[in-house]
mmCIF file of C-alpha atoms in Angstrom:
data_model
loop_
_atom_site.group_PDB
_atom_site.id
_atom_site.type_symbol
_atom_site.label_atom_id
_atom_site.label_comp_id
_atom_site.label_asym_id
_atom_site.label_seq_id
_atom_site.Cartn_x
_atom_site.Cartn_y
_atom_site.Cartn_z
ATOM 1 C CA MET R 2 149.633 185.555 103.349
ATOM 2 C CA LYS R 3 146.775 185.907 105.826
ATOM 3 C CA ILE R 4 144.029 183.302 105.570
ATOM 4 C CA ASN R 5 140.796 185.100 106.426
ATOM 5 C CA CYS R 6 138.350 182.981 108.411
ATOM 6 C CA LEU R 7 134.672 183.411 109.241
ATOM 7 C CA ILE R 8 132.916 181.473 112.032
ATOM 8 C CA ILE R 9 129.142 180.946 111.937
ATOM 9 C CA ASP R 10 127.564 179.074 114.851
ATOM 10 C CA ASP R 11 124.508 179.759 116.997
ATOM 11 C CA GLU R 12 126.452 178.748 120.123
ATOM 12 C CA PRO R 13 128.777 181.522 121.391
ATOM 13 C CA LEU R 14 130.856 178.977 123.323
ATOM 14 C CA ALA R 15 131.526 176.981 120.134
ATOM 15 C CA ILE R 16 132.584 180.180 118.351
ATOM 16 C CA ASN R 17 135.000 181.036 121.156
ATOM 17 C CA VAL R 18 136.592 177.584 121.095
ATOM 18 C CA ILE R 19 137.582 177.869 117.431
ATOM 19 C CA LYS R 20 138.483 181.545 117.757
ATOM 20 C CA ASN R 21 140.788 180.863 120.710
ATOM 21 C CA TYR R 22 142.384 177.925 118.903
ATOM 22 C CA LEU R 23 143.106 180.052 115.840
ATOM 23 C CA GLU R 24 144.356 183.143 117.655
ATOM 24 C CA PRO R 25 147.977 181.995 118.130
ATOM 25 C CA ILE R 26 148.205 180.325 114.701
ATOM 26 C CA GLU R 27 150.280 182.337 112.270
ATOM 27 C CA ASN R 28 148.599 183.191 108.938
ATOM 28 C CA PHE R 29 145.076 182.363 110.154
ATOM 29 C CA GLU R 30 142.902 185.322 111.130
ATOM 30 C CA VAL R 31 139.271 185.354 112.257
ATOM 31 C CA ILE R 32 137.840 188.464 110.607
ATOM 32 C CA ASN R 33 134.284 188.050 111.940
ATOM 33 C CA THR R 34 131.880 185.722 113.739
ATOM 34 C CA PHE R 35 128.091 185.372 113.574
ATOM 35 C CA SER R 36 125.546 183.465 115.616
ATOM 36 C CA ASN R 37 122.900 184.300 112.997
ATOM 37 C CA PRO R 38 123.577 182.660 109.593
ATOM 38 C CA ILE R 39 121.543 185.324 107.747
ATOM 39 C CA GLU R 40 123.904 187.991 109.053
ATOM 40 C CA GLY R 41 126.777 185.829 107.845
ATOM 41 C CA LEU R 42 125.291 185.694 104.341
ATOM 42 C CA ASN R 43 124.905 189.470 104.268
ATOM 43 C CA PHE R 44 128.530 189.867 105.360
ATOM 44 C CA LEU R 45 129.722 187.620 102.531
ATOM 45 C CA LYS R 46 128.004 189.799 99.923
ATOM 46 C CA ASN R 47 130.588 192.516 100.474
ATOM 47 C CA THR R 48 133.566 190.701 102.000
ATOM 48 C CA LYS R 49 135.766 187.954 100.572
ATOM 49 C CA VAL R 50 136.824 185.226 102.972
ATOM 50 C CA ASP R 51 139.064 182.204 102.448
ATOM 51 C CA VAL R 52 137.469 179.813 104.953
ATOM 52 C CA ILE R 53 134.114 179.420 106.714
ATOM 53 C CA PHE R 54 133.774 177.344 109.884
ATOM 54 C CA LEU R 55 130.081 176.499 109.814
ATOM 55 C CA ASP R 56 127.658 174.777 112.196
ATOM 56 C CA ILE R 57 124.835 172.582 110.817
ATOM 57 C CA ASN R 58 121.945 172.889 113.276
ATOM 58 C CA MET R 59 121.048 176.581 113.386
ATOM 59 C CA PRO R 60 117.693 178.381 113.497
ATOM 60 C CA VAL R 61 116.181 180.060 110.418
ATOM 61 C CA LEU R 62 118.852 178.697 108.047
ATOM 62 C CA ASP R 63 120.732 175.436 108.648
ATOM 63 C CA GLY R 64 124.304 174.924 107.514
ATOM 64 C CA ILE R 65 123.475 172.699 104.543
ATOM 65 C CA ASN R 66 121.059 175.195 102.997
ATOM 66 C CA PHE R 67 123.519 177.971 103.845
ATOM 67 C CA ILE R 68 126.119 176.213 101.681
ATOM 68 C CA LYS R 69 123.632 175.647 98.850
ATOM 69 C CA SER R 70 122.834 179.373 98.799
ATOM 70 C CA LEU R 71 126.468 180.323 98.077
ATOM 71 C CA GLU R 72 127.313 180.969 94.425
ATOM 72 C CA ASN R 73 131.085 180.852 94.828
ATOM 73 C CA PRO R 74 131.750 179.242 98.194
ATOM 74 C CA PRO R 75 135.134 179.571 99.873
ATOM 75 C CA ILE R 76 136.720 176.621 101.666
ATOM 76 C CA LEU R 77 134.051 175.100 103.918
ATOM 77 C CA ILE R 78 134.695 173.423 107.271
ATOM 78 C CA ILE R 79 131.713 171.925 109.095
ATOM 79 C CA THR R 80 131.689 172.090 112.911
ATOM 80 C CA SER R 81 128.845 170.003 114.305
ATOM 81 C CA ALA R 82 127.912 167.978 117.371
ATOM 82 C CA TYR R 83 126.360 165.400 115.026
ATOM 83 C CA SER R 84 128.260 163.124 112.656
ATOM 84 C CA GLN R 85 125.303 161.923 110.546
ATOM 85 C CA PHE R 86 125.504 164.882 108.155
ATOM 86 C CA ALA R 87 129.058 164.065 107.042
ATOM 87 C CA ILE R 88 128.143 162.219 103.825
ATOM 88 C CA GLU R 89 125.667 164.876 102.693
ATOM 89 C CA THR R 90 128.127 167.718 103.260
ATOM 90 C CA TYR R 91 130.938 165.759 101.571
ATOM 91 C CA GLU R 92 128.882 165.814 98.374
ATOM 92 C CA LEU R 93 128.750 169.618 98.737
ATOM 93 C CA ASP R 94 132.566 169.669 98.480
ATOM 94 C CA VAL R 95 133.141 170.453 102.157
ATOM 95 C CA LEU R 96 136.864 170.206 102.861
ATOM 96 C CA ASP R 97 136.562 168.797 106.385
ATOM 97 C CA TYR R 98 134.010 167.820 109.026
ATOM 98 C CA LEU R 99 134.816 168.488 112.684
ATOM 99 C CA VAL R 100 132.704 166.827 115.360
ATOM 100 C CA LYS R 101 132.270 168.777 118.600
ATOM 101 C CA PRO R 102 133.840 168.944 121.090
ATOM 102 C CA ILE R 103 136.728 169.875 118.813
ATOM 103 C CA GLU R 104 140.209 169.020 120.051
ATOM 104 C CA PHE R 105 143.139 171.218 119.087
ATOM 105 C CA PRO R 106 145.214 168.424 117.402
ATOM 106 C CA ARG R 107 142.227 167.589 115.193
ATOM 107 C CA LEU R 108 141.827 171.225 114.205
ATOM 108 C CA MET R 109 145.514 171.386 113.265
ATOM 109 C CA LYS R 110 144.943 168.624 110.704
ATOM 110 C CA THR R 111 142.156 170.739 109.234
ATOM 111 C CA LEU R 112 144.405 173.801 109.065
ATOM 112 C CA ASN R 113 146.978 171.760 107.158
ATOM 113 C CA LYS R 114 144.284 170.725 104.672
ATOM 114 C CA ILE R 115 143.258 174.372 104.247
ATOM 115 C CA SER R 116 146.838 175.481 103.595
ATOM 116 C CA LYS R 117 147.327 172.706 101.042
ATOM 117 C CA ARG R 118 144.086 173.577 99.214
ATOM 118 C CA LEU R 119 145.026 177.259 98.997
ATOM 119 C CA ASP R 120 148.492 176.375 97.686
ATOM 120 C CA ILE R 121 146.873 174.297 94.948
ATOM 121 C CA ASN R 122 144.462 177.130 94.083
ATOM 122 C CA ASN R 123 147.415 179.481 93.670
ATOM 123 C CA LYS R 124 149.024 176.995 91.268
ATOM 124 C CA VAL R 125 145.772 176.803 89.312
ATOM 125 C CA SER R 126 145.790 180.566 88.934
ATOM 126 C CA GLN R 127 149.368 180.532 87.673
ATOM 127 C CA GLU R 128 148.632 177.748 85.188
ATOM 128 C CA SER R 129 145.557 179.513 83.834
ATOM 129 C CA ASN R 130 147.626 182.634 83.206
ATOM 130 C CA THR R 131 150.082 180.665 81.064
ATOM 131 C CA GLU R 132 147.330 178.477 79.550
ATOM 132 C CA SER R 133 149.523 175.413 80.019
ATOM 133 C CA PRO R 134 148.110 172.416 78.071
ATOM 134 C CA PHE R 135 149.588 169.781 80.400
ATOM 135 C CA ILE R 136 150.305 168.878 83.993
ATOM 136 C CA PHE R 137 153.157 166.950 85.625
ATOM 137 C CA VAL R 138 152.183 164.230 88.106
ATOM 138 C CA LYS R 139 154.388 162.150 90.371
ATOM 139 C CA ILE R 140 153.853 158.480 89.518
ATOM 140 C CA ASP R 141 156.668 157.043 91.646
ATOM 141 C CA LYS R 142 159.397 158.309 93.972
ATOM 142 C CA LYS R 143 161.679 159.553 91.203
ATOM 143 C CA ARG R 144 159.518 159.967 88.106
ATOM 144 C CA MET R 145 157.310 162.896 87.064
ATOM 145 C CA LYS R 146 154.981 162.177 84.148
ATOM 146 C CA LYS R 147 153.710 164.835 81.767
ATOM 147 C CA ILE R 148 149.998 164.354 81.064
ATOM 148 C CA PHE R 149 148.309 166.475 78.439
ATOM 149 C CA PHE R 150 144.861 167.735 79.413
ATOM 150 C CA ASN R 151 143.387 166.786 76.052
ATOM 151 C CA GLU R 152 144.394 163.129 76.595
ATOM 152 C CA ILE R 153 142.620 162.694 79.941
ATOM 153 C CA LEU R 154 139.407 160.649 79.896
ATOM 154 C CA VAL R 155 138.381 160.029 83.522
ATOM 155 C CA ILE R 156 139.940 160.570 86.936
ATOM 156 C CA GLU R 157 138.781 158.004 89.478
ATOM 157 C CA SER R 158 139.114 158.279 93.271
ATOM 158 C CA LEU R 159 140.741 155.389 95.121
ATOM 159 C CA LYS R 160 140.548 156.886 98.638
ATOM 160 C CA ASP R 161 143.935 158.616 99.087
ATOM 161 C CA TYR R 162 144.972 157.777 95.525
ATOM 162 C CA LEU R 163 143.701 158.528 92.027
ATOM 163 C CA LYS R 164 143.631 156.547 88.809
ATOM 164 C CA ILE R 165 144.043 158.842 85.813
ATOM 165 C CA ASN R 166 142.690 157.175 82.673
ATOM 166 C CA THR R 167 144.099 158.726 79.507
ATOM 167 C CA LEU R 168 144.191 157.935 75.804
ATOM 168 C CA THR R 169 147.756 156.703 76.184
ATOM 169 C CA GLY R 170 147.657 154.853 79.514
ATOM 170 C CA LYS R 171 146.562 154.697 83.150
ATOM 171 C CA TYR R 172 148.468 156.261 86.036
ATOM 172 C CA ILE R 173 148.106 155.990 89.815
ATOM 173 C CA ILE R 174 149.045 159.062 91.849
ATOM 174 C CA HIS R 175 148.772 160.076 95.495
ATOM 175 C CA SER R 176 146.118 162.823 95.695
ATOM 176 C CA THR R 177 142.465 163.436 96.490
ATOM 177 C CA LEU R 178 139.928 163.909 93.725
ATOM 178 C CA SER R 179 138.991 167.393 94.958
ATOM 179 C CA ASP R 180 142.601 168.567 94.975
ATOM 180 C CA PHE R 181 143.407 167.168 91.529
ATOM 181 C CA THR R 182 140.157 168.408 89.974
ATOM 182 C CA ASP R 183 141.062 171.889 91.196
ATOM 183 C CA LEU R 184 144.215 171.699 89.069
ATOM 184 C CA LEU R 185 142.296 171.031 85.851
ATOM 185 C CA PRO R 186 140.822 173.667 83.505
ATOM 186 C CA GLU R 187 137.246 174.103 84.746
ATOM 187 C CA LYS R 188 135.852 174.623 81.236
ATOM 188 C CA ASN R 189 137.158 171.206 80.107
ATOM 189 C CA PHE R 190 136.528 168.970 83.108
ATOM 190 C CA LEU R 191 133.513 168.171 85.240
ATOM 191 C CA ARG R 192 133.088 166.340 88.520
ATOM 192 C CA ILE R 193 130.084 164.024 88.193
ATOM 193 C CA HIS R 194 130.356 161.976 91.381
ATOM 194 C CA ARG R 195 132.362 161.986 94.578
ATOM 195 C CA SER R 196 134.477 159.295 92.878
ATOM 196 C CA TYR R 197 134.730 160.619 89.286
ATOM 197 C CA THR R 198 135.848 163.669 87.334
ATOM 198 C CA ILE R 199 135.500 163.410 83.557
ATOM 199 C CA ALA R 200 136.683 165.258 80.441
ATOM 200 C CA ILE R 201 133.620 166.885 78.891
ATOM 201 C CA ASP R 202 134.803 166.499 75.292
ATOM 202 C CA LYS R 203 135.354 162.743 75.782
ATOM 203 C CA ILE R 204 131.690 162.043 76.600
ATOM 204 C CA ASP R 205 130.186 159.638 74.049
ATOM 205 C CA ALA R 206 126.652 159.508 75.470
ATOM 206 C CA VAL R 207 124.468 160.539 78.409
ATOM 207 C CA GLU R 208 121.698 158.177 79.425
ATOM 208 C CA GLY R 209 119.606 158.647 82.559
ATOM 209 C CA ASN R 210 121.996 159.073 85.456
ATOM 210 C CA SER R 211 125.118 157.800 83.711
ATOM 211 C CA ILE R 212 127.762 158.977 81.240
ATOM 212 C CA GLU R 213 129.504 156.779 78.670
ATOM 213 C CA ILE R 214 133.162 157.293 77.809
ATOM 214 C CA GLU R 215 135.181 154.865 75.678
ATOM 215 C CA GLY R 216 132.560 152.135 76.129
ATOM 216 C CA LEU R 217 132.444 152.412 79.936
ATOM 217 C CA ARG R 218 129.586 153.894 81.983
ATOM 218 C CA TYR R 219 130.076 156.190 84.965
ATOM 219 C CA VAL R 220 127.223 156.944 87.360
ATOM 220 C CA ILE R 221 126.347 160.593 88.022
ATOM 221 C CA GLY R 222 125.911 161.271 91.747
ATOM 222 C CA ARG R 223 122.442 162.380 92.820
ATOM 223 C CA SER R 224 123.666 165.708 94.175
ATOM 224 C CA TYR R 225 125.639 166.358 90.945
ATOM 225 C CA ILE R 226 123.088 165.433 88.288
ATOM 226 C CA ASP R 227 121.388 168.822 87.741
ATOM 227 C CA HIS R 228 124.701 170.662 87.533
ATOM 228 C CA VAL R 229 126.225 167.995 85.271
ATOM 229 C CA LYS R 230 123.371 168.048 82.742
ATOM 230 C CA GLN R 231 123.375 171.866 82.702
ATOM 231 C CA ARG R 232 127.122 171.962 82.048
ATOM 232 C CA ILE R 233 126.888 169.369 79.304
ATOM 233 C CA LEU R 234 124.052 171.234 77.564
ATOM 234 C CA THR R 235 125.866 174.591 77.728
ATOM 235 C CA SER R 236 129.115 173.093 76.428
ATOM 236 C CA THR R 237 127.555 172.018 73.126
#
């Protein structure tokens, strides 16, 4: 399967670096490049891509506002000479942040992340077709645990691990919150913070910028709050 990539950067040299790195990599194909982000937006209206390599500091439209303008963004990889935007873009669900000058070994780590994310998305599609009410998670080297979706309360990020709080127990697994959230039915679960994904039907109360579930309060991230409140209102 070809992974279609788009590069948007106002520096032609930066575009060529990534393009040359990707050229010999099997399965990754650069289908277009743009130095003008507006032209990139117009291209996306009619063409589906899997990955966008995107600069931050660009004229007319910067990378952050470019991302915010996308209704259904593909996988997003930031390529920037400045590291101070990393936290802000992380809250926009950017998969990786590459600081220029980009070294080839560092890019390879990013490509591995992309491949893993797309594999997970394919599994999500298969699960949604069968409407499976549960998921198996690996909780130790030899044991796979079946967890029913309707028993999950909150999934909490612990860096490279997750704590899955359910009605029947708590389980620690090796995964990122973004990857695991992608495996859950979107209509039933909602990410409210970079550290929390919650089950919508388990919400007991919403007060200010926090949600209460089973007597515990979970803070809603500032960049999530508008989307969270809209989802909660439309789910009633």
